[in-house]
Coordinates of C-alpha atoms in Angstrom, one line a residue:
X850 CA 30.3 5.6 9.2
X851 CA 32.8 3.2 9.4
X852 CA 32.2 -0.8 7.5
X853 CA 34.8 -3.3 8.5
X854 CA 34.9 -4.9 5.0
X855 CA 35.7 -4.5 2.0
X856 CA 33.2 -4.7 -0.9
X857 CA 33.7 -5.7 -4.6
X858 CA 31.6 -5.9 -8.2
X859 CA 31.9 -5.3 -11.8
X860 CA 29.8 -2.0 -12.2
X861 CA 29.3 -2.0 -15.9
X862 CA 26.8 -4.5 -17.8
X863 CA 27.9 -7.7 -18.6
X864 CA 28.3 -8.8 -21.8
X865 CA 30.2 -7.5 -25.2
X866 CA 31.7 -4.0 -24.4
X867 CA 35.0 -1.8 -24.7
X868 CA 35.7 -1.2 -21.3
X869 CA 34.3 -3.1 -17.5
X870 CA 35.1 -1.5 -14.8
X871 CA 35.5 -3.4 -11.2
X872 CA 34.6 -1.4 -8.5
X873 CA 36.4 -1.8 -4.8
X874 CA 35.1 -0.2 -1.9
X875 CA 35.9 -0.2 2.4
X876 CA 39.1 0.0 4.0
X877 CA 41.0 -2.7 2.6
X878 CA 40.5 -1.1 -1.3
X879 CA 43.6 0.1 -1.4
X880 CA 45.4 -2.1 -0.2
X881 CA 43.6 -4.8 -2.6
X882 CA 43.9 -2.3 -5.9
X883 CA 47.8 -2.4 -5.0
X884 CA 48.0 -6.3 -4.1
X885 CA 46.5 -6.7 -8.0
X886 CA 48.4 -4.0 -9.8
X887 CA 51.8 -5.1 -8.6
X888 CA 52.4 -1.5 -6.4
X889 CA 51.4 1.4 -4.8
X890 CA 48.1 3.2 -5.2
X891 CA 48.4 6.8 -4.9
X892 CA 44.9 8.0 -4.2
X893 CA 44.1 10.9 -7.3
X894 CA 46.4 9.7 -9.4
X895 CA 46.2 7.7 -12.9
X896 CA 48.4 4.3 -12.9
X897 CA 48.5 1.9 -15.8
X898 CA 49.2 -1.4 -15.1
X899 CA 49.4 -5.3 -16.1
X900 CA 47.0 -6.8 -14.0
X901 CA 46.3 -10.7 -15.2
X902 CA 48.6 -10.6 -18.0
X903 CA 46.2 -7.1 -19.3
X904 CA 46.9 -3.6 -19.1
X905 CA 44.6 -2.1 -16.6
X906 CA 43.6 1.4 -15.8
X907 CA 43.6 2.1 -11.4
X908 CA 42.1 4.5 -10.3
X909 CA 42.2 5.3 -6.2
X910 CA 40.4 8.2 -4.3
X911 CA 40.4 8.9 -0.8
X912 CA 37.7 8.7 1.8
X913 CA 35.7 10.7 2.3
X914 CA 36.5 12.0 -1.3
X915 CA 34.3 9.3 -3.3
X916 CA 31.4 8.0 -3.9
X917 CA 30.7 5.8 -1.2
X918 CA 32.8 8.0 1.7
X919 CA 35.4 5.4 2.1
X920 CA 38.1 4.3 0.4
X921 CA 37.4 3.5 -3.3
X922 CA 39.7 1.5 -6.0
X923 CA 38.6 0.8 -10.0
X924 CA 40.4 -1.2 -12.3
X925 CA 39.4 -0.5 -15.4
X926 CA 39.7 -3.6 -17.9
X927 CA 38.9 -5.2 -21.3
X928 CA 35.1 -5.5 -21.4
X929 CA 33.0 -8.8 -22.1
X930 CA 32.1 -11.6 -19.2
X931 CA 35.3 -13.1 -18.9
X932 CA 37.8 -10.6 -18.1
X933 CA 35.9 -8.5 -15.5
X934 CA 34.6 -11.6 -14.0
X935 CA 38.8 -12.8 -13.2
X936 CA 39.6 -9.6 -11.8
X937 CA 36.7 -9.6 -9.8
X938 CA 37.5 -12.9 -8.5
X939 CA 41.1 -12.1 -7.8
X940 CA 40.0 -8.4 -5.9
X941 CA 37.6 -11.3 -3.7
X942 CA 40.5 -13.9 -3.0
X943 CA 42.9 -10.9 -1.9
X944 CA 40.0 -10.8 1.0
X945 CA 36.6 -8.4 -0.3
X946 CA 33.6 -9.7 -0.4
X947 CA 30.9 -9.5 -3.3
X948 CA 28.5 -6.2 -3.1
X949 CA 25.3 -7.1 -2.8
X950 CA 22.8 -5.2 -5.1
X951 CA 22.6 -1.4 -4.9
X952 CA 25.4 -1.5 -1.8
X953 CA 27.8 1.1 -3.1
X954 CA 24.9 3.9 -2.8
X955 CA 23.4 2.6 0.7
X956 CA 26.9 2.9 1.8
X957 CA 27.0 6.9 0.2
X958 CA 24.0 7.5 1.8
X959 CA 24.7 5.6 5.2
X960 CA 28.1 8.1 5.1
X961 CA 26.3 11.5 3.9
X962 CA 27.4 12.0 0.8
X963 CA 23.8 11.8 -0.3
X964 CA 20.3 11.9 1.1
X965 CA 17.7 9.6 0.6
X966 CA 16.2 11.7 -2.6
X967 CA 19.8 11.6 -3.8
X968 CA 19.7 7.8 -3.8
X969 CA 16.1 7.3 -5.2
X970 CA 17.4 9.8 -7.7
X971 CA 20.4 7.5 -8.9
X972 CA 18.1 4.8 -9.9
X973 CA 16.0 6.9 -11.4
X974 CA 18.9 8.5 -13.5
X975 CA 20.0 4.7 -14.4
X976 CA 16.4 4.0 -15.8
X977 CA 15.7 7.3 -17.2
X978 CA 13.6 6.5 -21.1
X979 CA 13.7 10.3 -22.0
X980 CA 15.9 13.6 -21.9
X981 CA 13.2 15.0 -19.6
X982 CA 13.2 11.6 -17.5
X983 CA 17.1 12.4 -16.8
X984 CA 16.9 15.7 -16.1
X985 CA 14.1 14.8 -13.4
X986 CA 16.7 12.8 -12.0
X987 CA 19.6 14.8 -11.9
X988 CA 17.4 17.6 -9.7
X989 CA 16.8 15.3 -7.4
X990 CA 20.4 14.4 -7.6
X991 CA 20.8 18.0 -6.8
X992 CA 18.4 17.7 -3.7
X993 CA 16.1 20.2 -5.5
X994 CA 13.1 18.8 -4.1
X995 CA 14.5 18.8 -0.3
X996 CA 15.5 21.9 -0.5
X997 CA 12.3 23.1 -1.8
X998 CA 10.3 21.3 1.1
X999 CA 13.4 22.8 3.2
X1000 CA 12.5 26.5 2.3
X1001 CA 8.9 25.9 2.7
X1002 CA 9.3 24.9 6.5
X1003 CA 11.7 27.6 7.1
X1004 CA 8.8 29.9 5.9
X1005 CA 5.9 28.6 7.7
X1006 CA 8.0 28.6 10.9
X1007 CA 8.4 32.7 9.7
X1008 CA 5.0 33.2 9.7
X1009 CA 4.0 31.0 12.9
X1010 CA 6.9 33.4 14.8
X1011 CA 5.3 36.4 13.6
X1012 CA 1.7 35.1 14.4
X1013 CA 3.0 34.1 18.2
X1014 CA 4.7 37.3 18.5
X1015 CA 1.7 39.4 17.7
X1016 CA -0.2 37.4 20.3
X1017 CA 2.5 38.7 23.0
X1018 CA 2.1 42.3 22.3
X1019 CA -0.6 44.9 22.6
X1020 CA -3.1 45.0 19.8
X1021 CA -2.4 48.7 19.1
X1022 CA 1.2 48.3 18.4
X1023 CA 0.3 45.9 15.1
X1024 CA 0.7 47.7 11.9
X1025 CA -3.3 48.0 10.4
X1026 CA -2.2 45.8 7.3
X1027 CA -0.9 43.2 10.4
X1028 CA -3.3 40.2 8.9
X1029 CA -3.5 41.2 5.6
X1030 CA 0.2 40.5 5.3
X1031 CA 0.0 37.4 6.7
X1032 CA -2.4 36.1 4.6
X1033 CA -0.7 36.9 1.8
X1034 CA 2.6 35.4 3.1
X1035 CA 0.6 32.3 4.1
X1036 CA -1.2 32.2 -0.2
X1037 CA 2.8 33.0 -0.8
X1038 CA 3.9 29.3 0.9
X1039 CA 0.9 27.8 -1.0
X1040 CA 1.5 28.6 -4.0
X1041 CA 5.3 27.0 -3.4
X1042 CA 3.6 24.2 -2.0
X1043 CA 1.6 23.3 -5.0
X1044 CA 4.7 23.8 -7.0
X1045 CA 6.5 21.3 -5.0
X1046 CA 3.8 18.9 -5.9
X1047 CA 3.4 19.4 -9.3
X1048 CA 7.4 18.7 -9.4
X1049 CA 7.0 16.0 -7.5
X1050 CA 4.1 14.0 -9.4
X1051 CA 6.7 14.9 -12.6
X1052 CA 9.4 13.0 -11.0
X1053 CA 6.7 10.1 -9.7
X1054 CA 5.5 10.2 -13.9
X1055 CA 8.9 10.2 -15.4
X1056 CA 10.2 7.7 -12.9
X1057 CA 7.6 5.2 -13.1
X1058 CA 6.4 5.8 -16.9
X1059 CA 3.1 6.7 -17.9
X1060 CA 0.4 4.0 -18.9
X1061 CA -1.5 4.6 -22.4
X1062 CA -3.9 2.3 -23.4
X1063 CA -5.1 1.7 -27.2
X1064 CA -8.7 0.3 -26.4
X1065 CA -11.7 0.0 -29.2
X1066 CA -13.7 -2.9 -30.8
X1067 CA -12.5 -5.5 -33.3
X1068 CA -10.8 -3.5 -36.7
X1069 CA -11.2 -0.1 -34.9
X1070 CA -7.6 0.5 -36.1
X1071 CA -5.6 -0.3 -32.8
X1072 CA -2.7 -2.0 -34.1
X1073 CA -2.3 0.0 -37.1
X1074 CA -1.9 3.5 -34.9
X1075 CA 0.0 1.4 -32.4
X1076 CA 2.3 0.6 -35.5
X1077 CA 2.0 4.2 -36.6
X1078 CA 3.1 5.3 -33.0
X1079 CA 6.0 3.0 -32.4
X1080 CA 7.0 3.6 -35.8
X1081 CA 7.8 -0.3 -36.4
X1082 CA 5.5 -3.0 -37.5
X1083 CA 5.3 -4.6 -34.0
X1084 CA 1.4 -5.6 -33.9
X1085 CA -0.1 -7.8 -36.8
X1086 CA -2.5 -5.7 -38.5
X1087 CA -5.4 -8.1 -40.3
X1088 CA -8.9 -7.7 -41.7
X1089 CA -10.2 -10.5 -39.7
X1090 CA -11.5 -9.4 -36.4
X1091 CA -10.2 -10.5 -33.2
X1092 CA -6.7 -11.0 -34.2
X1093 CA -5.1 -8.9 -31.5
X1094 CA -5.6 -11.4 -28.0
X1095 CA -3.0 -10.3 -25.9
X1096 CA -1.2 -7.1 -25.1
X1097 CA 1.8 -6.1 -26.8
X1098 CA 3.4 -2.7 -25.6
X1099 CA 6.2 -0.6 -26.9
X1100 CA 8.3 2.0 -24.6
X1101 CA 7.9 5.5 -26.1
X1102 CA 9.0 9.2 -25.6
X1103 CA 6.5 11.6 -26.4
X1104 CA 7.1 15.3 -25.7
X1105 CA 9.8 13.8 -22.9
X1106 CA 7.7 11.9 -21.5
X1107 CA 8.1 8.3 -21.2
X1108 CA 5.1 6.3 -22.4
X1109 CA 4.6 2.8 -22.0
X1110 CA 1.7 2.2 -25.3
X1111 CA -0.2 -0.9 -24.7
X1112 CA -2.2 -2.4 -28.0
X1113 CA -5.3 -4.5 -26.3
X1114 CA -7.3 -7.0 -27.5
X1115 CA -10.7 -5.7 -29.2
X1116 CA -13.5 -5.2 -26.6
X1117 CA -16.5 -7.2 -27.8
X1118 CA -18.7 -10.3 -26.4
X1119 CA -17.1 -13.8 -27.4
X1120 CA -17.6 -17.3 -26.8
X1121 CA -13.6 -18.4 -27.7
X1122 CA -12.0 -18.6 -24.4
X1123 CA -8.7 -16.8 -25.4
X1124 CA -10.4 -13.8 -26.4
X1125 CA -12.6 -13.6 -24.0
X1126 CA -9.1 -13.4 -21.5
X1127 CA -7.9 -10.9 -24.1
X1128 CA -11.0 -8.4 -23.5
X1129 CA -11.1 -9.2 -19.6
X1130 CA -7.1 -8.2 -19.8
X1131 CA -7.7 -4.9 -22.2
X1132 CA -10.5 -4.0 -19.2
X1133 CA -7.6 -4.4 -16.7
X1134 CA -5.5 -2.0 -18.8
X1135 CA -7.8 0.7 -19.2
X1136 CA -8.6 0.7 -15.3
X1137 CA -5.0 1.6 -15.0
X1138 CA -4.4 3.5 -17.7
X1139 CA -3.0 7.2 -17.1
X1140 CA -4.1 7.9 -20.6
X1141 CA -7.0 5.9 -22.3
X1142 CA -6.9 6.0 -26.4
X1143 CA -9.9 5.4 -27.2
X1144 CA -11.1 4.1 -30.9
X1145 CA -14.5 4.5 -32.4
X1146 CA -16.5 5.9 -35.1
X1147 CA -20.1 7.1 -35.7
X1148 CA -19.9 9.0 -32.1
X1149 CA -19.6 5.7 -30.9
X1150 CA -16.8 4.9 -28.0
X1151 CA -15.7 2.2 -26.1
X1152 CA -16.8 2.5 -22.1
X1153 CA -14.0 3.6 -20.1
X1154 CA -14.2 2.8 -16.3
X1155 CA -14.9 5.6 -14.3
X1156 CA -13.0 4.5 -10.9
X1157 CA -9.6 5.8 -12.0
X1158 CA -6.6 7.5 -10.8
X1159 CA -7.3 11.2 -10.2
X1160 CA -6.1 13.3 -13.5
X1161 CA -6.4 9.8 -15.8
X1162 CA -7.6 10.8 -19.3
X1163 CA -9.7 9.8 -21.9
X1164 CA -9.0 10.3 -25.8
X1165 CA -11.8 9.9 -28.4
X1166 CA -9.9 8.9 -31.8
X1167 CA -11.6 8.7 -35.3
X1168 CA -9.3 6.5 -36.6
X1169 CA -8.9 5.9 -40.5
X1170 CA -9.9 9.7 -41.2
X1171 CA -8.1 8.9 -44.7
X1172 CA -11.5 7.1 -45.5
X1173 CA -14.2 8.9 -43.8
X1174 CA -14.2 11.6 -40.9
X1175 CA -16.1 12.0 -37.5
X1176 CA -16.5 12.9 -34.2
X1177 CA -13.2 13.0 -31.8
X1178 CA -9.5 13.5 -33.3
X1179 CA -9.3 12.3 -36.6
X1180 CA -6.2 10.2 -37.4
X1181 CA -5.0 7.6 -39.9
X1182 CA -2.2 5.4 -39.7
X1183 CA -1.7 5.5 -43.3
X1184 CA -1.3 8.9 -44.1
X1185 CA 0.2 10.3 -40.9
X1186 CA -2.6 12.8 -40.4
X1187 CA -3.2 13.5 -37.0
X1188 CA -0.6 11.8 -35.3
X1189 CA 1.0 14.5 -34.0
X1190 CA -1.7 16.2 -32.8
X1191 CA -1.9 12.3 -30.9
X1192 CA 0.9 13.3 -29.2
X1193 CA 0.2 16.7 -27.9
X1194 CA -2.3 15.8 -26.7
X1195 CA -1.1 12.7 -25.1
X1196 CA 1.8 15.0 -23.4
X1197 CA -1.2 18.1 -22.4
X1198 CA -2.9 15.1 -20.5
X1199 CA 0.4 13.9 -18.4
X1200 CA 1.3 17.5 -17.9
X1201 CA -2.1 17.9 -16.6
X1202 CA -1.9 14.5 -14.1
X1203 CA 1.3 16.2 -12.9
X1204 CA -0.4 19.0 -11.8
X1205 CA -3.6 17.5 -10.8
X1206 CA -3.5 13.6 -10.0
X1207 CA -2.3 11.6 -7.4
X1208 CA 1.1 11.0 -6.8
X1209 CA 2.2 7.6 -8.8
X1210 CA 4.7 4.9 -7.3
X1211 CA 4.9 2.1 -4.5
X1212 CA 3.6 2.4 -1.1
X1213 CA 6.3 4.4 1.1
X1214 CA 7.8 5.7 -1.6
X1215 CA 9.4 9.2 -1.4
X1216 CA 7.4 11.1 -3.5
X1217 CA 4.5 10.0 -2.5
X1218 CA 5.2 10.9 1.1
X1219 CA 6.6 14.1 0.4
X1220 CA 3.1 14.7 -1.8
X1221 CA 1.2 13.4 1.3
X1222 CA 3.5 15.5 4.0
X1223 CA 2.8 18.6 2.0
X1224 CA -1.5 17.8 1.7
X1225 CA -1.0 17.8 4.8
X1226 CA 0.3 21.1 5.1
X1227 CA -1.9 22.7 2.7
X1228 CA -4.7 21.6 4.3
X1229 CA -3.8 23.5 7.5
X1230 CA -2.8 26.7 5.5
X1231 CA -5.8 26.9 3.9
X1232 CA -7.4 26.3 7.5
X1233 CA -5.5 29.3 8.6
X1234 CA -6.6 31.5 5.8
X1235 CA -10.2 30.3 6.7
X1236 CA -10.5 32.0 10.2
X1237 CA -11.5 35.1 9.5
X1238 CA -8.2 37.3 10.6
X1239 CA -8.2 35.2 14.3
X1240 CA -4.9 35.2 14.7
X1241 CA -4.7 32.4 17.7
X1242 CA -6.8 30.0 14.9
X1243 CA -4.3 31.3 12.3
X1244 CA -1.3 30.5 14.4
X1245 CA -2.4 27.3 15.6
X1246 CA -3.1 26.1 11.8
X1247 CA 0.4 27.4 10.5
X1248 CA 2.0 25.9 13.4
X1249 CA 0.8 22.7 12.4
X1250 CA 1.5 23.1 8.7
X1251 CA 5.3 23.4 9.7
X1252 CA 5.1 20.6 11.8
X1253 CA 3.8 18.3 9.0
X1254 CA 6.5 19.3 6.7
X1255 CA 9.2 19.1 9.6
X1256 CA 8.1 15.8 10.2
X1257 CA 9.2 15.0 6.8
X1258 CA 12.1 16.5 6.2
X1259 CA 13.3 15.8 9.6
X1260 CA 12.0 11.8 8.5
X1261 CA 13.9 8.7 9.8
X1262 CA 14.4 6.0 7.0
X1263 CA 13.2 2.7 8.2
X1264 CA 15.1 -0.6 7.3
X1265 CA 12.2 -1.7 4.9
X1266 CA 12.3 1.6 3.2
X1267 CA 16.0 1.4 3.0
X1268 CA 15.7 -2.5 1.5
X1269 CA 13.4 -1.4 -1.1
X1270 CA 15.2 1.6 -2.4
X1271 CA 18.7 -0.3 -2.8
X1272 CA 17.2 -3.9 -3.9
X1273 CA 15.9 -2.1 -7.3
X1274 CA 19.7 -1.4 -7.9
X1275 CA 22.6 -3.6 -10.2
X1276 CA 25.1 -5.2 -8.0
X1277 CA 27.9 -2.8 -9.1
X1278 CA 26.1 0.4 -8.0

């Protein structure tokens, strides 16, 4: 796809750094790059020159050779505001235009060079917390997950053929273990299928962050294990009760996944205003909450609400074990016992949503309507394995299965969808 201007942004951070790098893309890039650097650009090549009195670094590359398809140009300068932002400025008066936010990739996707989980996938890369997070996004970089779904349509369609074949020939000329094998090819797709999800509800976790909640009455120990957790004396820890009003949370990685830990304000009855918000806010966390931590003693716990997300968990923590013991998993803050049991268990329960809860993230976005396209398709497979070896019922159900996930992998991008995706992105990418 050819664009009839030419784009421009700094594509590193602002503020104190070695190196900024200004970013030139369209059919002018070139042309501009050269304009700056006082000659030609030779597309591939490595030139060093005195651009605005500083030694620059150019780099050119060649549509459809780059990153956006088209022709690209970065000068790579001295970091900090003020140098990037005059080179940027001159690159716009020798006639591109600012990017606007995230309009290098729409413009790589718009020309092929990735698909739509490819793009989602360089914002999730970009905001990766953990190892794990980035690895997650570099498979979908990869397209893993497309050509996961890809494979699973190609093989229903194998087993619809087959099914409408067998209903074209004489019953006699099927071999006896005809059905048999179909079933089993048809538990074979499921069993992808429910990998595919499971993958996909780890990308939808790692993307988006999991939500655990610290939630117990006043002096259950909260903000001492949040302290103990974040490994940093963020929440004021004090014998008086009620100290903790608001929420405080800390971004963690625990066995690769990335945690956002929320301290709450002790759940109790109260007359003050301000802590009475505090409790109704701590019940607003804990209805989110992927992962409830909750703090009591003497077999007593704090009432989690029941209406959650499906694989959300609850953990019962004795806390202060270094003083007395009881029910749940003992831990104390003080000693360090029992905290990394916390966080195996933690990661068991977000391994477990993955596999079991509903797929995380906004309305429309990917994962969740690849998780929704292949329901869909489950549903019908396990329809077709219902029928009792009637092959018409059988077909008819696979058939659909392959349309659901055709539908989806076939899917048209609407401009909303497309405005979401690239808005969440810096100007420079």
């Amino acid at each position: 796809m050819t664009f009839p201007d030419t784009i421009a942004a700094v594509s590193t951070p602002p503020g104190r750094g070695g190196v900024a790098v200004v970013r030139i893309s369209g059919p002018d890039a070139h042309g501009i790059a050269a304009s700056l650097a006082g000659g030609g650009i030779v597309p591939g090549r490595i030139a060093v020159r005195r651009v605005l009195g500083e030694e620059c670094v150019v780099l050119a590359f060649a549509a459809p050779r780059s990153y956006t398809g088209e022709d690209v140009a970065e000068l790579q300068c001295h970091g900090g505001i003020v140098a990037p932002r005059r080179l940027l400025d001159a690159a716009l008066r020798c006639g591109a235009r600012l990017a606007r936010r995230g309009e290098f990739t729409e413009r790589a996707f718009l020309n092929g060079r990735i698909d739509y989980e490819g793009a989602q996938a360089v914002i999730d890369l970009i905001d990766a917390k953990t190892d794990q997070a980035a690895e997650a996004a570099l498979s979908g970089l990869a397209g893993e997950s497309t050509r996961r779904l890809r494979e699973c349509y190609e093989a229903a369609l194998d087993v619809s053929s087959a099914i409408e074949h067998s209903l074209d020939i004489d019953e006699g000329e099927l071999p006896d273990d005809f059905a048999d094998g179909v079933a089993k090819r048809i538990a074979a797709l499921l069993d992808s299928l429910d990998d595919a999800t499971r993958r996909l509800r780890t990308r939808a976790i790692m993307r988006h962050g999991a939500l655990v909640v610290l939630a117990g009455e006043p002096n259950a120990g909260k903000s001492s294990l949040f302290n103990a957790l974040v490994q940093e004396n963020r929440a004021i820890v004090s014998p008086a009760a009620g100290t903790t009003r608001d929420a405080i949370d800390a971004w963690l990685d625990i066995d690769g996944w990335p945690v956002r830990l929320v301290d709450t304000a002790g759940l109790r009855e109260s007359s003050d205003a301000i802590e009475a918000e505090g409790v109704r806010r701590t019940e607003d966390y804990m209805a989110r909450a992927d992962v409830v931590l909750a703090l009591g003693s003497g077999g007593e716990w704090p009432a989690v609400p029941a209406a959650r997300g499906d694989g959300a968990a609850t953990i019962r923590i004795h806390a202060k074990c270094d003083l007395s013991r009881g029910e749940g998993l003992n831990v104390s803050s003080k000693t360090g016992e029992g905290l990394d049991a916390l966080r195996k268990e933690i990661g068991a329960a977000l391994a477990r949503q993955a596999q079991t809860g509903s797929p995380a993230g906004e309305s429309g976005d990917e994962g969740e309507r690849a998780v929704a396209a292949i329901m869909q398709a489950s549903s019908h497979l396990r329809a077709a394995l219902s029928v009792g070896g009637d092959l018409v019922l059988a077909g008819n159900a696979v058939r659909a299965a392959a349309e659901a996930l055709g539908r989806h992998i076939g899917a048209e991008y609407t401009d909303d969808m497309l405005e979401r995706l690239f808005s969440r992105f810096c100007v420079g990418k």
